[in-house]
Amino acid sequence: MASNAYIIANKRAVSSHPHPHRQPHLPLLLLLFSLLFIGKFDLVSALNYTKYTRKVSNLRLQRIQKHLEKINKPAVITIESPDGDIIDCVHKRKQPALDHPLLKKHKIQRVAPEMPKVKTLKRDEGSGDSKRKEGEDLIWQMWHRNGTRCPKGTVPIRRSTTRDVLRAKSLFHFGKKQSTTINPTRRADAPDVVSSNGHEHAIAYTGTSQEVYGAKATINVWDPSIQEVNEFSLSQIWILSGSFDGSDLNSIEAGWQVSPELYGDSRPRLFTYWTSDSYQATGCYNLLCAGFVQTNSRIAIGAAISPVSQYDANQYDITILIWKDPKLGNWWMGFGDNNLVGYWPAELFTHLADHATMVEWGGEVVNSRANGKHTSTEMGSGHFAEDGFGKSSYFRNLELVDADNSLSSVHDISTLAENTNCYNIKNSYNNEWGTYFYYGGPGNNPQCP
């Protein structure tokens, strides 16, 4: 049976792409020599949003290289993606996760976790046009297009480069989210979102009084425009526990994001994130630090998703499930139709070692207020929620996992958007999409100066 990881929301076929021409690698020493010789390094995003000119010292390059040697593990084979990514197929026991101090004695979970049971029968998720025909083999990650796959026993890891690190604020900040500053006026039952540091949201969320053991949703994929290279736009699920106004918040996150700073382009990419201390020192995106244990040889975290939705045309979405293995306690990630990507070991967490207390679904952007105005970085499709299907981005079939490892549709959710003139959200329910919502917006506009 073909993997059902990628959903197409109408029946038009997806065209195949020719094999890319393979290019020789630029030797590392030549790259370092050229950077040192030039004495400065020009960083330009794929859309030329912002140009940085930085002087790069020999000492800094040495530190970056040492870090890259730590996270770029030796490859069994290497695959060149049409979008410029290098995918290293790394033996699963050599992956970065096992470098974590808390995982020195960790044995990779070999027995598949028990999948959550569907508590209540419901009609087919989505309309007849939104379910992919069985047997279709859609190309849903760019690196798949040349037909090469990682061999059994290995995991695909997107290789990090010197340029990737130099786009970050510092080596310490590479692959990390900025720590948040909690708004003192936040309601006690509100989720962990603030706009004071430029982060803006349009999300749905559960209450904080229940025990939650996982969540699921199907997420519409777009390629929103990003104005500044240090901004991003993402759509994700948050699994949360701990105090929102302290330093012990635990969070597990997964979805798609566009981040020129992190990836050097404006393509939507599958991503994961985790933290056990409110984004201060622990955790990172994808596999850019030790922690997340990957088990799947076909899905590359951080790789570009293709194809993507088009305005008033084809709509594409991905399904993500995050849940706690009832036997071993690890938090697993599923992608599409029961494809296990990997897991966050229970040892990484404090509060989430037991259960979650809140789930959030929705979009987030960074607004840097370049030139003193709200930037035009888009959320979702870049259109407001009221524009509806084919124009606005959506989350559908929102579900929660309970203590019995059962999935059920979410009925009691709240919504939040800090500035509805820039980005908004509207939720609803029907028998096909269960609980769902449209969300997003264009950012800067006459009502959002």
Tab-separated table of N, CA and C in Angstrom, residues 177 192-193 201-204 215 234-240 251-254 279 322 358-364:
chain	number	residue	atom	x	y	z
A	177	LYS	N	14.516	28.784	18.725
A	177	LYS	CA	13.570	29.890	18.788
A	177	LYS	C	14.035	30.881	19.845
A	192	ASP	N	0.252	30.086	25.643
A	192	ASP	CA	1.580	30.707	25.725
A	192	ASP	C	1.876	31.496	24.455
A	193	VAL	N	1.196	32.626	24.284
A	193	VAL	CA	1.453	33.475	23.137
A	193	VAL	C	1.566	34.919	23.591
A	201	HIS	N	0.070	35.465	16.488
A	201	HIS	CA	-0.565	34.161	16.333
A	201	HIS	C	-2.007	34.271	15.880
A	202	ALA	N	-2.509	33.191	15.327
A	202	ALA	CA	-3.934	32.959	15.125
A	202	ALA	C	-4.128	31.478	15.412
A	203	ILE	N	-4.624	31.156	16.598
A	203	ILE	CA	-4.622	29.768	17.060
A	203	ILE	C	-5.936	29.371	17.709
A	204	ALA	N	-6.162	28.066	17.730
A	204	ALA	CA	-7.211	27.451	18.544
A	204	ALA	C	-6.507	26.685	19.653
A	215	ALA	N	-2.308	14.856	20.216
A	215	ALA	CA	-3.204	15.646	19.377
A	215	ALA	C	-2.932	15.336	17.917
A	234	LEU	N	4.739	30.036	10.182
A	234	LEU	CA	4.576	28.595	10.394
A	234	LEU	C	3.140	28.250	10.741
A	235	SER	N	2.827	26.991	10.565
A	235	SER	CA	1.538	26.425	10.952
A	235	SER	C	1.837	25.102	11.636
A	236	GLN	N	1.363	24.932	12.874
A	236	GLN	CA	1.827	23.792	13.659
A	236	GLN	C	0.849	23.392	14.756
A	237	ILE	N	1.201	22.255	15.385
A	237	ILE	CA	0.557	21.791	16.614
A	237	ILE	C	1.544	21.999	17.757
A	238	TRP	N	1.057	22.541	18.884
A	238	TRP	CA	1.852	22.641	20.109
A	238	TRP	C	1.294	21.660	21.142
A	239	ILE	N	2.148	20.875	21.786
A	239	ILE	CA	1.784	20.025	22.923
A	239	ILE	C	2.508	20.615	24.139
A	240	LEU	N	1.771	21.080	25.136
A	240	LEU	CA	2.358	21.916	26.192
A	240	LEU	C	2.068	21.390	27.590
A	251	SER	N	7.441	21.968	25.738
A	251	SER	CA	6.676	22.079	24.498
A	251	SER	C	7.218	21.121	23.453
A	252	ILE	N	6.300	20.440	22.766
A	252	ILE	CA	6.602	19.629	21.593
A	252	ILE	C	5.797	20.212	20.450
A	253	GLU	N	6.446	20.434	19.296
A	253	GLU	CA	5.805	21.136	18.199
A	253	GLU	C	6.152	20.482	16.861
A	254	ALA	N	5.196	20.520	15.935
A	254	ALA	CA	5.446	19.995	14.591
A	254	ALA	C	4.457	20.608	13.615
A	279	TYR	N	12.106	27.587	26.005
A	279	TYR	CA	12.917	28.026	24.861
A	279	TYR	C	14.211	28.730	25.276
A	322	ILE	N	0.749	13.615	17.108
A	322	ILE	CA	1.747	13.534	18.177
A	322	ILE	C	1.067	12.884	19.366
A	358	MET	N	-2.197	21.295	27.773
A	358	MET	CA	-2.804	22.160	26.768
A	358	MET	C	-2.304	21.783	25.384
A	359	VAL	N	-3.177	21.954	24.411
A	359	VAL	CA	-2.805	21.777	23.001
A	359	VAL	C	-3.215	23.036	22.250
A	360	GLU	N	-2.358	23.459	21.322
A	360	GLU	CA	-2.662	24.575	20.446
A	360	GLU	C	-2.490	24.135	18.994
A	361	TRP	N	-3.348	24.676	18.126
A	361	TRP	CA	-3.246	24.455	16.681
A	361	TRP	C	-3.323	25.822	16.010
A	362	GLY	N	-2.479	26.084	15.019
A	362	GLY	CA	-2.639	27.341	14.305
A	362	GLY	C	-1.368	27.897	13.729
A	363	GLY	N	-1.402	29.200	13.434
A	363	GLY	CA	-0.311	29.865	12.755
A	363	GLY	C	0.426	30.844	13.639
A	364	GLU	N	1.699	31.066	13.297
A	364	GLU	CA	2.544	32.019	14.008
A	364	GLU	C	3.466	32.697	12.996
